[in-house]
Amino acid sequence: MGNPVKKKLKIGIIGCGHWGPNHVRNFSSFPDSEVAWVSDLNEERLKFIRDSYPGIRVSKDYRDIIADPLVDAVVISTPTSTHYQIVKDSLAAGKNVLCEKPLTLRSWESEELVRLAEEKRKTLMVGHVFLYNIGVQKLKEYINSGSIGKIYYLHSTRVNLGPIRNDVNAVWDLASHDISIFCYLFDKFPEKVSANGNCFLRDNIEDVAFVSLMFSGGVLANAHVSWLDPRKVREIVVVGDQKMIVWNDMALEDTLRIYEKSVEGEPYYSDFGDFQLLPKEGNVIVPKLKLMEPLKNQSRHFIDCLKEGKRPISDGEFGWKVVRVLEAAQKSLSDGGKVVDLR
Ligand SMILES: NC(=O)c1ccc[n+]([C@@H]2O[C@H](COP(=O)([O-])OP(=O)(O)OC[C@H]3O[C@@H](n4cnc5c(N)ncnc54)[C@H](O)[C@@H]3O)[C@@H](O)[C@H]2O)c1
């Protein structure tokens, strides 16, 4: 966590492919931050920035940005395989860092970055953007309030046709979101992890996977991730003993649906020795949510943390623990789904 900063913050964006321009747009939209620099290896991407934002300086070499003493913070939106070195160089140069998810490909790298940020007294935040999604925040509120009762399990579906990545598989690319959401909802990390998947399009890069996290207290959280599916689905089902909730990030109006359904009472035994549990039907409640762009909320949180010297919700340590879970899922994938104990 860094020292509080009061002035208008100067931001450098490193990596401006598909996702980076969203960071440029958001950090340019606040009265107390401005994008001073953008770096990308690709000249076409720099031309795009020059044409769209003539006031922003551009460079092919991110070291130009971190060498500028006027830059307060950098946002790293390059492929995951490059994060470790760029974050390390940026922290070493005394910059605060917001790095896209997942933080690194190996947990020892993330741990080293967390220690370096502490040593340099700089903020390290990871772009686990779903923690800043109003639907996920509301879901957490419902779980914390106890109104859905004892949680039995969660199931998340994050599938689409593409976008297909080269440097990471679908677990690192997509399940990183679900893992971050599950851990945020419960304020804890899983004790055990297992994963099954397959490489259909290319050797050694899993396109499809089923990742299961086991939390203390017996809660099971499962994520189905795929970039080889005909439909785009972004959904989490939470099943409690009192209520059940479906969060559908693709829905515009009924993002959250609370089902007042459960299974009642003790098993009922009939004269014939068989038993049945009784389903209890109830209302479906659709709370009104003020939808806001999650990435904008995340960018705002980063600026607020820098200005007020606060620790981000998705700080470096959170990002490091997500990488530990991803690493365990990868080990399980390579080991035929064997359970990996993280305790
Ligand atoms: N939070 C989210 O929902 C979300 C969504 C998309 C992507 N991401 C993350 O954002 C990151 C980037 O994803 P993307 O889809 O934009 O990838 P991309 O491949 O489209 O863009 C990456 C860009 O980084 C540039 N680059 C690579 N090495 C560089 C270097 N050393 N210096 C400067 N530029 C460099 C490339 O030229 C490219 O333009 C990934 O970590 C990804 O996981 C997050």
XYZ file of C-alpha atoms in Angstrom, residues 20-305:
286
model
C -6.097 -1.602 -22.924
C -8.199 1.075 -24.732
C -10.912 0.574 -22.076
C -8.380 1.583 -19.434
C -7.376 4.615 -21.530
C -11.033 5.672 -21.819
C -11.796 5.234 -18.116
C -8.697 6.893 -16.672
C -9.216 9.789 -19.136
C -12.781 10.257 -17.886
C -12.049 11.197 -14.244
C -11.339 14.783 -13.158
C -8.506 13.607 -10.885
C -6.570 11.387 -13.290
C -5.157 11.726 -16.773
C -3.524 9.285 -19.173
C -0.092 10.730 -19.871
C 1.446 7.812 -21.811
C 0.500 4.666 -23.725
C 2.940 1.953 -24.729
C 2.462 -0.932 -27.133
C 4.881 -2.975 -29.232
C 2.521 -2.700 -32.171
C 2.774 0.522 -34.225
C -0.855 0.153 -35.410
C -2.075 0.283 -31.802
C -0.001 3.409 -31.142
C -1.425 5.042 -34.268
C -4.917 4.283 -32.961
C -4.070 6.117 -29.722
C -2.395 9.044 -31.525
C -5.508 9.453 -33.699
C -8.002 9.082 -30.843
C -6.131 10.932 -28.061
C -3.663 13.436 -29.602
C -2.575 14.647 -26.137
C -1.224 11.266 -24.989
C 2.473 10.484 -25.516
C 3.178 7.070 -27.016
C 6.176 4.744 -27.050
C 7.003 1.224 -28.117
C 9.172 0.854 -25.018
C 7.365 0.788 -21.658
C 10.633 1.755 -19.973
C 10.072 5.297 -21.320
C 6.925 5.468 -19.177
C 8.404 4.141 -15.970
C 11.449 6.422 -16.387
C 9.183 9.493 -16.409
C 9.265 10.941 -12.867
C 5.880 12.630 -13.416
C 4.052 9.301 -13.859
C 2.333 8.177 -10.630
C 1.001 4.809 -11.728
C 0.948 2.339 -14.587
C -1.809 0.032 -15.774
C -0.497 -3.171 -17.321
C -2.751 -4.696 -19.956
C -0.301 -6.880 -21.870
C -0.538 -10.688 -22.294
C -0.344 -12.521 -18.946
C 3.015 -14.122 -19.778
C 4.604 -10.642 -19.789
C 3.084 -9.340 -16.517
C 5.808 -10.502 -14.122
C 8.685 -8.603 -15.758
C 6.706 -5.443 -16.495
C 5.192 -5.257 -12.981
C 8.613 -5.907 -11.447
C 10.295 -3.166 -13.504
C 7.468 -0.733 -12.763
C 7.533 -1.281 -8.989
C 11.334 -1.120 -8.985
C 11.045 2.252 -10.762
C 8.773 3.467 -7.934
C 5.422 3.310 -9.755
C 2.084 2.221 -8.347
C 0.685 -0.617 -10.432
C -2.695 -1.885 -11.555
C -2.037 -5.145 -13.410
C -4.589 -7.068 -15.426
C -5.626 -10.513 -14.224
C -4.150 -13.025 -13.644
C -1.208 -11.344 -11.954
C 1.426 -13.843 -13.135
C 1.747 -17.404 -14.421
C 3.577 -18.697 -11.315
C 2.738 -18.092 -7.659
C 6.374 -17.483 -6.658
C 6.425 -14.595 -9.147
C 3.288 -13.067 -7.614
C 4.689 -13.481 -4.120
C 7.886 -11.718 -5.162
C 5.870 -8.827 -6.623
C 3.778 -8.493 -3.453
C 6.991 -8.296 -1.367
C 8.524 -5.776 -3.769
C 5.424 -3.544 -3.582
C 5.623 -3.659 0.242
C 9.334 -2.844 0.214
C 8.811 0.089 -2.167
C 5.642 1.184 -0.313
C 3.707 1.208 -3.591
C 0.192 0.035 -4.364
C -0.134 -3.196 -6.314
C -3.678 -3.925 -7.465
C -4.892 -6.697 -9.766
C -7.714 -6.159 -12.267
C -10.139 -8.759 -10.933
C -12.903 -6.710 -12.462
C -15.866 -8.796 -11.251
C -15.207 -7.649 -7.692
C -16.335 -4.232 -8.932
C -19.471 -5.559 -10.641
C -22.628 -4.362 -8.898
C -24.370 -7.741 -9.454
C -21.537 -9.641 -7.749
C -21.440 -7.072 -4.931
C -25.199 -7.524 -4.400
C -24.749 -11.303 -4.424
C -22.174 -10.931 -1.653
C -24.602 -8.757 0.324
C -27.291 -11.470 0.097
C -24.855 -14.197 1.167
C -23.506 -12.112 4.070
C -27.010 -11.194 5.271
C -27.742 -14.878 5.825
C -31.080 -14.578 4.003
C -30.300 -17.430 1.609
C -29.366 -19.627 4.540
C -26.607 -22.181 4.582
C -24.833 -22.244 1.224
C -24.758 -25.693 -0.370
C -22.970 -24.964 -3.629
C -22.262 -22.474 -6.419
C -22.051 -23.162 -10.108
C -20.637 -20.749 -12.619
C -20.800 -20.901 -16.418
C -18.412 -18.746 -18.428
C -18.469 -19.942 -22.027
C -18.356 -18.443 -25.513
C -16.921 -19.108 -28.958
C -13.532 -17.457 -28.436
C -11.686 -15.233 -27.898
C -8.951 -17.868 -28.095
C -5.649 -17.011 -26.416
C -2.164 -18.313 -27.165
C -0.234 -17.716 -23.950
C -2.738 -19.139 -21.445
C -5.502 -21.773 -21.451
C -9.198 -21.272 -20.662
C -8.567 -21.872 -16.945
C -6.047 -19.041 -16.605
C -8.004 -16.763 -18.916
C -11.598 -17.410 -17.808
C -11.648 -19.352 -14.521
C -9.432 -16.645 -13.020
C -12.655 -14.579 -12.965
C -14.745 -17.282 -11.284
C -12.063 -18.068 -8.714
C -11.792 -14.386 -7.817
C -15.594 -14.120 -7.500
C -15.958 -17.234 -5.325
C -13.134 -16.126 -3.000
C -14.546 -12.608 -2.773
C -18.050 -13.887 -1.992
C -16.793 -16.026 0.888
C -13.853 -13.839 2.009
C -11.677 -16.931 1.916
C -9.696 -19.149 -0.422
C -10.436 -22.827 -1.146
C -8.856 -25.692 0.766
C -8.894 -28.097 -2.170
C -8.995 -27.758 -5.938
C -9.579 -30.184 -8.774
C -9.963 -29.661 -12.511
C -10.717 -31.627 -15.625
C -10.449 -30.335 -19.153
C -9.375 -30.976 -22.679
C -7.387 -29.467 -25.562
C -9.541 -29.695 -28.674
C -8.159 -26.930 -30.897
C -4.435 -27.055 -30.126
C -2.079 -29.306 -28.227
C -1.379 -28.383 -24.593
C -3.831 -25.453 -24.356
C -7.080 -26.491 -22.656
C -10.067 -24.858 -24.372
C -12.643 -26.384 -22.026
C -12.412 -27.064 -18.303
C -14.463 -27.842 -15.223
C -12.817 -26.454 -12.106
C -14.051 -27.387 -8.618
C -13.114 -25.517 -5.468
C -13.813 -26.930 -2.027
C -14.084 -24.375 0.762
C -13.991 -24.937 4.493
C -17.477 -25.658 5.796
C -18.172 -28.011 2.911
C -19.196 -25.435 0.305
C -18.515 -26.586 -3.243
C -17.977 -24.074 -6.046
C -17.723 -25.270 -9.611
C -16.827 -23.343 -12.767
C -17.404 -24.466 -16.338
C -15.192 -22.417 -18.640
C -14.822 -22.721 -22.387
C -13.973 -20.751 -25.485
C -15.506 -23.539 -27.594
C -19.226 -23.098 -27.021
C -21.992 -21.786 -29.302
C -23.451 -19.369 -26.714
C -22.012 -16.561 -24.638
C -23.033 -17.326 -21.058
C -21.903 -15.493 -17.930
C -23.901 -16.906 -15.050
C -23.571 -17.980 -11.428
C -26.123 -20.035 -9.528
C -25.960 -19.954 -5.720
C -27.930 -22.639 -3.923
C -28.705 -22.140 -0.248
C -31.008 -24.056 2.058
C -33.471 -21.114 2.237
C -33.192 -19.409 -1.166
C -31.403 -19.731 -4.476
C -29.957 -16.915 -6.588
C -29.103 -16.704 -10.268
C -26.786 -13.922 -11.415
C -26.813 -13.451 -15.170
C -24.271 -10.875 -16.273
C -25.648 -10.888 -19.832
C -29.152 -9.845 -18.727
C -30.005 -6.170 -18.924
C -32.999 -6.066 -16.577
C -33.087 -9.182 -14.421
C -29.376 -9.513 -13.672
C -30.175 -11.017 -10.256
C -33.106 -13.339 -9.623
C -33.766 -14.479 -6.077
C -35.780 -17.694 -5.985
C -37.602 -18.190 -2.703
C -37.426 -21.915 -3.239
C -36.007 -24.603 -1.037
C -36.483 -28.196 0.008
C -38.377 -28.481 3.242
C -38.050 -30.335 6.450
C -36.970 -33.783 7.445
C -37.274 -36.574 4.903
C -40.825 -37.909 4.956
C -41.084 -41.668 5.158
C -44.201 -43.319 3.783
C -45.626 -46.622 4.909
C -43.685 -48.333 2.167
C -40.312 -47.344 3.513
C -39.414 -44.874 0.706
C -39.038 -41.171 1.469
C -39.431 -37.857 -0.197
C -38.223 -34.330 0.500
C -40.789 -31.652 -0.183
C -39.921 -28.847 -2.589
C -41.141 -25.486 -1.307
C -42.162 -23.079 -4.076
C -42.053 -19.321 -3.574
C -41.765 -15.954 -5.276
C -39.021 -14.918 -7.652
C -37.693 -11.488 -6.706
C -35.802 -9.324 -9.165
C -34.035 -6.524 -7.253
C -33.449 -3.306 -9.154
C -29.743 -2.680 -9.678
C -28.137 0.530 -10.848
C -25.950 -0.922 -13.571
C -22.536 0.694 -13.842
C -19.497 -0.272 -15.916
C -17.485 -2.602 -13.652
C -14.184 -1.533 -15.221
C -14.970 2.099 -14.482
C -15.703 1.172 -10.849
C -12.405 -0.720 -10.725
C -10.468 2.248 -12.194
C -12.151 4.598 -9.721
C -11.229 2.296 -6.834
C -7.571 2.319 -7.949
C -7.486 6.129 -8.028
C -9.257 6.384 -4.640
C -6.793 3.921 -3.093
